[in-house]
Amino acid sequence: PVPLTPLVGRRQALTDLSRLLANTRLVTLTGPGGVGKTRLAVAAATAERDSASQAGELVDGVWLVEFSGIRAGTPADLAQVVAATLGIRDDAPRPLPGISPFTTTPSLPHRLATALRDRRTLLVLDNCEHVVDAAAELTDLLLRTAPGLRVLATGQEPLGLAGEAMFLVEPLQPADAVRLFMERAAASTPGFPRDPDAPDEPERRAVAEICRRLDGIPLALELAATRVRALGVRELAVRLNDRFRVLTFGQRGAPARQQTLRAVIDWSWELLGAPERIVLRRLAAHTDGCDLAAAEAVCAGEGVARDEVLDLVTRLVDRSLVVVVAGPTGPRYRLLESVAAYATERLHEMEDPTAVRDRHLLHYRALAEQAEPRLRGAGQRPWLARLDAEAGNLRTALDEAVRGAGA
Ligand SMILES: Nc1ncnc2c1ncn2[C@@H]1O[C@H](COP(=O)(O)OP(=O)(O)O)[C@@H](O)[C@H]1O
Ligand SMILES: [Mg+2]
């Protein structure tokens, strides 16, 4: 995916990473949620692709594989996600990719390894933390089988494989943190300058204070920047100060950076209206985001009407809690990892998640049924693209169906 905003800072990190990737076949970016691992991995992979094509080298591809949606999984489950991303399909006919339990046969990792054997590929395996053992096992197999393969993984911890190079993603340098904050604040606040030197002295001090308070964590900076419009930077700095004064007593134990991010997401959450909260926590039932139709089907229900969903989602986008990316059927709405984790917690606290999961299951079952007769012959391509985009949701729906049948 092409990020919609420019990368701020990270020049040294990109140089270091490119050197590492030249000498190591497995590099893992680690660091706390929201620090910018995914963003840096995408930038590094893009740079690899550009320099390969400039050198006139033939690269079979640079691919971003997203594991964030998978809650638990075997190496075969992960292999399926990789294969779907790369467009590698099994020869055996399968009417409903992603939804038949028979698609995850034990040999899939091996078939994938074989398919990659003669290719030069860079795989970005994003968000390995939930599935670190399976990801390690799969990565090990793939790297052993495919000599032209390199893997750039991201996660809160390393995979623990021999030969793995670890790269700790640091928070942004103070000057870059200020730049990111100014960029985001300017984007959402009419009249607010992008240039860090433009505001007057007290405002510049307030901005520096905010960035320091937020530990230079990009996600925290983005969330806070959405409040500049309502509060201005000086008031925002004061409010953050109060907040952290309260929080340092409440939440000892957690590492400081996690505490910061949690505090900022908490704060963003508290500022939402009730219907926005409902939509945000129900959106978390999706895996790898969803399109508008799914958001309407899954988020509408008690407290929110279907025709309000678009409006509420748009407001969450404005608050940086939901990210819009281009998908095969129009915009897709996704939650960043840390926001999704937070929203899932809230979903479980605040309502019966079964009803939400049932609506999710119904929606994706209907999609699978609608797709089935259209997967052969002319017109199959858009449907295949659509099912690929929804592979995570189809898998989640299948898990839910299996759980329901077993209960
Ligand atoms: N260097 C950067 N420049 C601009 N935006 C960034 C940068 N690093 C992170 N971000 C933004 O901050 C948010 C969190 O980053 P992300 O890469 O998702 O963190 P992580 O993967 O570590 O949880 C995203 O919205 C991302 O676009
Ligand atoms: Mg990430």
Coordinates of C-alpha atoms and ligand atoms in Angstrom, one line a residue:
P1 CA 0.0 0.0 0.0
V2 CA 1.2 3.5 -0.7
P3 CA 1.1 5.7 2.4
L4 CA -1.0 8.8 2.0
T5 CA 1.3 11.0 4.1
P6 CA 5.0 11.7 3.6
L7 CA 7.5 9.8 5.8
V8 CA 8.9 12.1 8.5
G9 CA 12.6 11.5 9.5
R10 CA 14.0 8.0 9.6
R11 CA 16.8 8.7 7.1
Q12 CA 19.4 7.1 9.3
A13 CA 17.2 4.2 10.0
L14 CA 16.6 3.6 6.3
T15 CA 20.3 3.7 5.6
D16 CA 21.1 1.3 8.4
L17 CA 18.3 -1.0 7.3
S18 CA 19.3 -1.1 3.7
R19 CA 22.8 -2.1 4.8
L20 CA 21.4 -4.8 7.0
L21 CA 19.2 -6.1 4.3
A22 CA 22.1 -6.4 1.9
N23 CA 23.9 -8.8 4.3
T24 CA 21.2 -10.5 6.2
R25 CA 18.2 -12.6 4.9
L26 CA 16.1 -12.0 8.0
V27 CA 15.7 -8.6 9.6
T28 CA 13.2 -8.0 12.4
L29 CA 12.0 -4.6 13.3
T30 CA 10.9 -4.5 17.0
G31 CA 9.5 -1.8 19.2
P32 CA 6.3 -0.9 21.0
G33 CA 2.9 -0.4 19.3
G34 CA 2.6 2.9 17.4
V35 CA 6.3 3.6 17.3
G36 CA 6.4 3.3 13.5
K37 CA 7.5 -0.3 12.7
T38 CA 5.0 -0.9 9.9
R39 CA 5.6 2.5 8.4
L40 CA 9.4 2.0 8.4
A41 CA 9.1 -1.5 7.0
V42 CA 7.0 -0.3 4.1
A43 CA 9.5 2.6 3.4
A44 CA 12.5 0.2 3.6
A45 CA 10.8 -2.3 1.2
T46 CA 9.9 0.5 -1.2
A47 CA 13.5 1.7 -1.2
E48 CA 14.7 -1.9 -1.9
R49 CA 12.4 -2.2 -4.8
D50 CA 13.4 1.2 -6.2
S51 CA 17.1 0.5 -6.0
A52 CA 16.7 -2.9 -7.5
S53 CA 14.8 -1.6 -10.5
Q54 CA 17.3 1.3 -10.9
A55 CA 20.1 -1.2 -10.9
G56 CA 18.2 -3.0 -13.7
E57 CA 17.9 -6.0 -11.6
L58 CA 15.0 -8.4 -12.1
V59 CA 13.2 -8.7 -8.8
D60 CA 10.2 -11.0 -8.6
G61 CA 8.8 -8.8 -6.1
V62 CA 8.5 -7.1 -2.8
W63 CA 5.4 -8.0 -0.9
L64 CA 3.7 -6.8 2.2
V65 CA 2.0 -9.6 4.1
E66 CA -0.2 -8.5 7.0
F67 CA -0.6 -10.9 9.9
S68 CA -2.3 -8.5 12.2
G69 CA -5.7 -10.0 11.7
I70 CA -4.8 -13.5 12.6
R71 CA -5.5 -14.2 16.2
A72 CA -3.8 -17.6 16.5
G73 CA -2.5 -19.7 13.8
T74 CA -0.4 -22.5 12.6
P75 CA 2.4 -22.1 10.0
A76 CA 0.0 -23.4 7.5
D77 CA -2.5 -20.6 8.3
L78 CA 0.2 -18.0 7.9
A79 CA 1.4 -19.7 4.7
Q80 CA -2.1 -19.3 3.3
V81 CA -2.0 -15.6 4.0
V82 CA 1.3 -15.3 2.3
A83 CA 0.2 -17.3 -0.7
A84 CA -3.0 -15.2 -1.1
T85 CA -0.9 -12.0 -0.9
L86 CA 1.5 -13.2 -3.6
G87 CA -1.3 -14.5 -5.8
I88 CA 0.0 -18.1 -5.5
R89 CA -3.0 -20.4 -5.8
D90 CA -3.4 -24.1 -5.3
D91 CA -4.0 -26.1 -8.4
A92 CA -6.8 -28.0 -6.7
P93 CA -10.2 -26.4 -7.4
R94 CA -11.5 -24.7 -4.3
P95 CA -14.8 -23.0 -4.5
L96 CA -14.4 -20.7 -1.6
P97 CA -10.8 -19.6 -1.0
G98 CA -10.2 -18.7 2.6
I99 CA -13.4 -20.3 3.9
S100 CA -13.0 -24.0 3.4
P101 CA -11.2 -25.7 6.2
F102 CA -9.6 -27.9 3.6
T103 CA -7.5 -25.1 2.1
T104 CA -5.0 -25.3 5.0
T105 CA -3.5 -28.7 4.3
P106 CA -0.3 -29.4 6.2
S107 CA 1.8 -29.2 3.1
L108 CA 0.9 -25.6 2.2
P109 CA 4.1 -24.2 3.8
H110 CA 6.1 -26.6 1.7
R111 CA 4.2 -25.7 -1.5
L112 CA 4.8 -22.1 -0.8
A113 CA 8.5 -22.6 -0.2
T114 CA 8.7 -24.5 -3.5
A115 CA 6.9 -21.7 -5.3
L116 CA 9.4 -19.2 -3.9
R117 CA 12.5 -21.3 -4.6
D118 CA 13.5 -19.8 -7.8
R119 CA 12.4 -16.3 -7.2
R120 CA 14.1 -13.2 -5.7
T121 CA 11.6 -12.0 -3.2
L122 CA 11.5 -9.7 -0.3
L123 CA 8.6 -10.5 2.0
V124 CA 7.6 -8.0 4.6
L125 CA 5.8 -10.0 7.4
D126 CA 4.0 -7.3 9.3
N127 CA 2.8 -7.7 12.9
C128 CA 4.2 -11.1 13.8
E129 CA 3.7 -10.6 17.5
H130 CA 0.4 -12.6 17.9
V131 CA 1.8 -15.5 16.0
V132 CA 5.4 -15.4 16.7
D133 CA 6.0 -19.1 17.0
A134 CA 4.2 -20.0 13.8
A135 CA 5.8 -17.1 12.0
A136 CA 9.2 -18.2 13.1
E137 CA 8.6 -21.8 12.0
L138 CA 7.3 -20.7 8.6
T139 CA 10.1 -18.2 8.1
D140 CA 12.7 -20.7 8.9
L141 CA 11.3 -23.2 6.4
L142 CA 10.9 -20.6 3.6
L143 CA 14.4 -19.2 4.1
R144 CA 15.9 -22.7 4.1
T145 CA 14.1 -23.7 0.9
A146 CA 14.3 -20.4 -1.1
P147 CA 17.8 -19.0 -1.4
G148 CA 16.6 -15.9 -3.1
L149 CA 14.2 -15.0 -0.4
R150 CA 14.7 -12.2 2.2
V151 CA 12.3 -11.5 5.0
L152 CA 11.7 -8.2 6.8
A153 CA 9.5 -8.9 9.8
T154 CA 7.9 -6.5 12.3
G155 CA 6.7 -7.3 15.8
Q156 CA 7.0 -6.4 19.4
E157 CA 9.5 -9.2 19.8
P158 CA 12.0 -10.9 17.6
L159 CA 11.3 -14.3 15.9
G160 CA 14.2 -15.8 17.7
L161 CA 15.8 -17.5 14.6
A162 CA 19.4 -18.1 14.0
G163 CA 20.9 -15.5 11.7
E164 CA 18.1 -13.0 12.5
A165 CA 19.2 -9.4 12.7
M166 CA 17.2 -7.3 15.1
F167 CA 16.5 -3.7 14.6
L168 CA 15.0 -1.7 17.3
V169 CA 12.7 1.1 16.0
E170 CA 13.3 4.1 18.2
P171 CA 10.8 6.9 18.7
L172 CA 11.2 9.9 16.5
Q173 CA 14.0 12.4 17.2
P174 CA 12.6 15.5 18.9
A175 CA 12.8 17.6 15.8
D176 CA 11.1 14.9 13.7
A177 CA 8.4 14.5 16.3
V178 CA 7.7 18.2 16.1
R179 CA 7.6 18.0 12.3
L180 CA 5.2 15.1 12.3
F181 CA 3.0 16.8 14.9
M182 CA 2.9 20.1 12.9
E183 CA 2.1 18.2 9.7
R184 CA -0.8 16.4 11.2
A185 CA -2.1 19.4 13.1
A186 CA -1.9 21.5 10.0
A187 CA -3.8 18.9 8.0
S188 CA -6.7 19.0 10.4
T189 CA -6.7 22.6 11.5
P190 CA -7.4 25.4 9.1
G191 CA -4.8 28.1 9.4
F192 CA -2.4 26.1 11.5
P193 CA 1.1 26.3 9.9
R194 CA 3.1 23.3 8.7
D195 CA 6.4 25.0 9.3
P196 CA 7.8 24.3 12.9
D197 CA 9.3 27.7 13.0
A198 CA 6.2 29.6 12.1
P199 CA 4.3 29.7 15.5
D200 CA 5.3 32.3 18.2
E201 CA 7.6 31.4 21.0
P202 CA 5.0 30.2 23.6
E203 CA 3.3 28.1 20.9
R204 CA 6.6 26.5 19.9
R205 CA 7.3 25.7 23.5
A206 CA 3.9 24.1 23.8
V207 CA 4.5 22.0 20.8
A208 CA 7.9 20.9 22.1
E209 CA 6.3 20.0 25.4
I210 CA 3.5 18.0 23.8
C211 CA 6.0 16.0 21.7
R212 CA 8.2 15.3 24.7
R213 CA 5.2 14.2 26.8
L214 CA 4.2 11.8 24.0
D215 CA 7.7 10.3 23.9
G216 CA 8.0 10.9 20.2
I217 CA 5.6 8.0 19.4
P218 CA 4.1 8.7 16.0
L219 CA 0.7 7.3 16.8
A220 CA 0.4 9.3 20.0
L221 CA 1.4 12.4 18.1
E222 CA -1.1 11.8 15.4
L223 CA -3.9 11.3 17.9
A224 CA -3.0 14.4 19.8
A225 CA -2.7 16.5 16.7
T226 CA -6.4 15.9 15.9
R227 CA -7.2 18.0 19.0
V228 CA -5.3 21.1 18.0
R229 CA -8.3 22.4 16.1
A230 CA -10.5 22.3 19.2
L231 CA -8.0 23.3 21.8
G232 CA -5.0 25.1 20.3
V233 CA -1.5 23.9 21.2
R234 CA -1.2 25.7 24.5
E235 CA -4.4 24.3 25.9
L236 CA -3.5 20.9 24.5
A237 CA -0.1 21.0 26.3
V238 CA -1.8 21.8 29.6
R239 CA -4.4 19.1 29.2
L240 CA -1.8 16.5 28.4
N241 CA 0.2 17.6 31.5
D242 CA -2.8 17.1 33.7
R243 CA -3.5 13.8 32.1
F244 CA 0.0 12.4 32.7
R245 CA 0.2 13.7 36.2
V246 CA -2.9 11.7 37.0
L247 CA -1.8 8.7 35.0
T248 CA 1.7 8.3 36.4
F249 CA 0.1 7.5 39.8
G250 CA -2.6 5.2 38.3
Q251 CA -0.6 3.0 36.0
R252 CA 2.8 2.1 37.3
G253 CA 4.2 -1.2 36.1
A254 CA 3.7 -0.9 32.3
P255 CA 6.7 0.3 30.3
A256 CA 6.7 4.1 30.0
R257 CA 6.0 4.1 26.2
Q258 CA 3.1 1.8 26.4
Q259 CA 1.7 3.9 29.2
T260 CA 1.9 7.0 27.0
L261 CA 0.2 5.4 24.1
R262 CA -2.5 3.8 26.2
A263 CA -3.1 7.2 27.9
V264 CA -3.5 8.9 24.5
I265 CA -5.8 6.3 23.2
D266 CA -7.8 6.5 26.4
W267 CA -8.0 10.2 26.0
S268 CA -9.1 10.0 22.4
W269 CA -11.7 7.5 23.4
E270 CA -13.1 9.7 26.1
L271 CA -13.6 12.5 23.7
L272 CA -15.7 10.4 21.4
G273 CA -19.5 10.6 21.4
A274 CA -21.4 7.4 22.3
P275 CA -22.2 6.4 18.7
E276 CA -18.6 6.9 17.6
R277 CA -17.4 4.7 20.4
I278 CA -19.9 2.0 19.4
V279 CA -18.8 2.1 15.8
L280 CA -15.1 2.1 16.7
R281 CA -15.4 -1.0 19.0
R282 CA -17.5 -2.9 16.5
L283 CA -15.1 -2.1 13.6
A284 CA -12.6 -4.0 15.7
A285 CA -14.4 -7.2 14.9
H286 CA -13.0 -7.1 11.4
T287 CA -9.7 -8.5 10.3
D288 CA -7.5 -6.4 8.0
G289 CA -10.2 -3.7 7.7
C290 CA -13.5 -3.7 5.8
D291 CA -15.4 -1.8 3.1
L292 CA -18.3 0.5 3.8
A293 CA -20.9 -2.2 3.2
A294 CA -19.4 -4.4 5.8
A295 CA -19.0 -1.5 8.2
E296 CA -22.7 -0.8 7.8
A297 CA -23.7 -4.4 8.3
V298 CA -21.5 -5.1 11.3
C299 CA -21.6 -1.7 13.1
A300 CA -25.2 -0.9 12.8
G301 CA -27.4 -2.3 15.6
E302 CA -28.2 -1.2 19.1
G303 CA -27.3 2.4 19.5
V304 CA -26.4 3.1 15.8
A305 CA -28.6 3.1 12.7
R306 CA -27.2 1.8 9.4
D307 CA -27.5 5.2 7.6
E308 CA -25.4 6.8 10.4
V309 CA -22.4 4.6 10.0
L310 CA -20.7 6.3 7.1
D311 CA -20.9 9.6 9.0
L312 CA -19.5 8.2 12.2
V313 CA -16.7 6.3 10.4
T314 CA -15.7 9.6 8.7
R315 CA -15.5 11.3 12.0
L316 CA -13.3 8.5 13.3
V317 CA -11.1 9.0 10.3
D318 CA -10.8 12.7 11.1
R319 CA -9.7 11.7 14.6
S320 CA -7.0 9.4 13.2
L321 CA -8.5 6.4 14.9
V322 CA -9.5 4.8 11.6
V323 CA -7.3 4.8 8.5
V324 CA -8.7 4.8 5.0
V325 CA -6.8 2.8 2.3
A326 CA -7.8 2.0 -1.3
G327 CA -9.4 -1.4 -1.8
P328 CA -11.0 -3.4 -4.6
T329 CA -14.5 -2.2 -4.0
G330 CA -13.6 1.4 -2.9
P331 CA -12.2 2.7 0.3
R332 CA -11.4 0.3 3.1
Y333 CA -11.4 1.2 6.7
R334 CA -8.7 -0.1 9.0
L335 CA -7.7 0.3 12.6
L336 CA -4.0 0.5 13.4
E337 CA -2.8 -2.4 15.6
S338 CA -2.8 -0.5 18.9
V339 CA -6.1 1.1 18.3
A340 CA -7.6 -2.3 17.3
A341 CA -6.3 -3.9 20.5
Y342 CA -7.8 -1.1 22.5
A343 CA -11.1 -1.2 20.7
T344 CA -11.4 -5.0 21.1
E345 CA -10.9 -4.6 24.9
R346 CA -13.7 -2.1 24.9
L347 CA -16.0 -4.2 22.8
H348 CA -15.7 -7.0 25.4
E349 CA -16.2 -4.7 28.3
M350 CA -19.2 -2.8 26.9
E351 CA -21.4 -5.1 25.1
D352 CA -22.0 -8.7 24.2
P353 CA -19.5 -9.3 21.4
T354 CA -21.4 -12.3 20.2
A355 CA -24.1 -10.2 18.5
V356 CA -21.4 -8.3 16.7
R357 CA -19.5 -11.4 15.6
D358 CA -22.8 -12.9 14.4
R359 CA -23.4 -9.9 12.2
H360 CA -19.8 -10.3 10.9
L361 CA -20.4 -14.0 10.2
L362 CA -23.7 -13.3 8.4
H363 CA -22.2 -10.6 6.2
Y364 CA -19.1 -12.6 5.1
R365 CA -21.1 -15.8 4.7
A366 CA -23.4 -13.9 2.3
L367 CA -20.3 -12.5 0.5
A368 CA -18.8 -16.0 0.1
E369 CA -22.1 -17.3 -1.2
Q370 CA -22.4 -14.4 -3.6
A371 CA -18.9 -15.0 -4.9
E372 CA -19.1 -18.7 -5.3
P373 CA -20.9 -18.9 -8.7
R374 CA -18.7 -16.0 -10.0
L375 CA -15.3 -17.5 -9.4
R376 CA -15.1 -19.3 -12.7
G377 CA -15.1 -17.9 -16.3
A378 CA -15.3 -14.3 -17.3
G379 CA -15.6 -11.8 -14.6
Q380 CA -13.8 -13.9 -12.0
R381 CA -10.9 -11.5 -11.5
P382 CA -12.7 -8.8 -9.5
W383 CA -14.2 -11.4 -7.4
L384 CA -10.9 -13.1 -6.7
A385 CA -9.4 -9.7 -5.8
R386 CA -12.3 -9.1 -3.5
L387 CA -12.0 -12.4 -1.8
D388 CA -8.3 -11.8 -1.4
A389 CA -8.9 -8.5 0.3
E390 CA -11.4 -10.2 2.6
A391 CA -9.4 -13.4 3.3
G392 CA -8.8 -12.3 6.9
N393 CA -12.5 -11.6 7.4
L394 CA -13.5 -14.8 5.8
R395 CA -11.2 -16.7 8.0
T396 CA -12.4 -15.0 11.1
A397 CA -16.0 -15.7 10.1
L398 CA -15.2 -19.3 9.6
D399 CA -13.6 -19.5 13.0
E400 CA -16.7 -18.0 14.4
A401 CA -18.9 -20.5 12.6
V402 CA -16.8 -23.4 13.8
R403 CA -17.0 -22.1 17.4
G404 CA -20.8 -21.6 17.1
A405 CA -21.2 -25.1 15.8
G406 CA -19.2 -26.6 18.6
A407 CA -21.0 -24.8 21.3
Ligands
LIG1 N1 8.2 8.3 10.2 C1 6.9 8.5 10.1 N2 6.4 9.5 9.3 C2 5.1 9.7 9.2 N3 4.2 9.0 9.8 C3 4.6 8.0 10.6 C4 6.0 7.7 10.8 N4 6.1 6.6 11.6 C5 4.8 6.3 11.9 N5 3.9 7.1 11.4 C6 2.5 7.0 11.5 O1 2.2 6.7 12.9 C7 1.2 5.7 13.0 C8 1.7 4.4 13.7 O2 2.8 3.9 12.9 P1 2.9 2.3 12.6 O3 3.9 2.1 11.6 O4 1.5 1.7 12.3 O5 3.4 1.8 14.1 P2 3.6 0.3 14.5 O6 3.6 -0.6 13.3 O7 5.0 0.3 15.2 O8 2.5 -0.1 15.5 C9 0.7 5.4 11.6 O9 -0.4 6.2 11.3 C10 1.9 5.8 10.7 O10 1.5 6.2 9.4
MG2 MG 2.4 -2.3 12.8

